[in-house]
Coordinates of C-alpha atoms in Angstrom, one line a residue:
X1 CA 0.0 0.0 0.0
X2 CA 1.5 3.3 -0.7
X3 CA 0.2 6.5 1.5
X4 CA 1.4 10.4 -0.1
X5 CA 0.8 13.6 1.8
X6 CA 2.2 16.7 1.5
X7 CA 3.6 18.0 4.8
X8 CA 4.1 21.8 6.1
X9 CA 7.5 21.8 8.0
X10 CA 7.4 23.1 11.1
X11 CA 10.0 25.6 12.7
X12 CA 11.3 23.0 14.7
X13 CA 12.1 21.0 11.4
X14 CA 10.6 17.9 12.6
X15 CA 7.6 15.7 11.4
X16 CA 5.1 13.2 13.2
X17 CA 3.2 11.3 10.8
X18 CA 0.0 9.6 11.5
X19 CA -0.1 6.9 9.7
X20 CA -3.4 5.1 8.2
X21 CA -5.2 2.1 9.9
X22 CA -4.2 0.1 7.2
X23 CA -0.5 0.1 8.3
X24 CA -1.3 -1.5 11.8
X25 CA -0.2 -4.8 11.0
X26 CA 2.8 -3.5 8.9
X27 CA 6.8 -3.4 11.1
X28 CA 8.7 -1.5 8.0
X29 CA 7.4 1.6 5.6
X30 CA 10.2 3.4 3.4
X31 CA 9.5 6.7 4.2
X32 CA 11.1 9.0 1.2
X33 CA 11.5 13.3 1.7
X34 CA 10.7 15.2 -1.4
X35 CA 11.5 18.7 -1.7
X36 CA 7.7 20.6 -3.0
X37 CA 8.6 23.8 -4.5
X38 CA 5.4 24.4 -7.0
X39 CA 1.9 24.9 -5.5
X40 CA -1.2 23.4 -7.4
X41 CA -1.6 27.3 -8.5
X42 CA 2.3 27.6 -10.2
X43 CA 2.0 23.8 -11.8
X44 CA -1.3 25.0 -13.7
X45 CA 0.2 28.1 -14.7
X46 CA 3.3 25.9 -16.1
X47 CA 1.0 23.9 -17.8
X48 CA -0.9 26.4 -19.2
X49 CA 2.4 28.2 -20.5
X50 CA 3.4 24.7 -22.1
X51 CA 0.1 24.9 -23.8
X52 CA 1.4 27.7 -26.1
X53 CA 4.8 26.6 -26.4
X54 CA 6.2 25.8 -29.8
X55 CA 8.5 23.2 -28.9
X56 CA 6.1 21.3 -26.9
X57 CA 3.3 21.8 -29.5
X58 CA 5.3 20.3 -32.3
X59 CA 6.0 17.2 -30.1
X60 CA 2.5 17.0 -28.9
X61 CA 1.7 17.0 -33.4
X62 CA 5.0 14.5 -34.0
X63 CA 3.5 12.5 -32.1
X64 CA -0.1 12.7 -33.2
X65 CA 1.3 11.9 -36.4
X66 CA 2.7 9.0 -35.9
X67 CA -0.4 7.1 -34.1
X68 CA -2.6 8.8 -37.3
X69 CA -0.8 5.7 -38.9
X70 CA -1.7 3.4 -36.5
X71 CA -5.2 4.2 -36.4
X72 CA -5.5 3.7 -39.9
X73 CA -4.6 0.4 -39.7
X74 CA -7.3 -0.7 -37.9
X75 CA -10.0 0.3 -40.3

């Protein structure tokens, strides 16, 4: 079972995490730290941004392009 949350760090720099019910029975998690640096706000500006970007758009058609094939082949 995998558990994500996003924690606020403290000023003391230390986390207590309450882990699920479901873990009751478990002796070993892998807990892994993850710098966050975007907010749900900045990633949808990003994504918006990438939405007009040439580089990205040509791929996005490259791509589109090549299952056009494909899809052909199945009719």
């Amino acid at each position: 079972m995998t558990f994500e949350k996003t924690y606020k760090i403290p000023e003391d720099n230390r986390l207590i995490i309450q882990l699920p019910k479901k873990f009751k029975a478990k002796n070993k998690v892998r807990v892994i730290i993850e710098d966050v640096y975007e907010s749900r706000n900045e990633k949808i500006k990003m994504l918006k941004k990438a939405s007009q970007d040439p580089l990205f758009l040509s791929d996005i058609n490259e791509i589109m392009s090549g299952f056009k094939e494909s899809d052909s082949e199945l009719k």
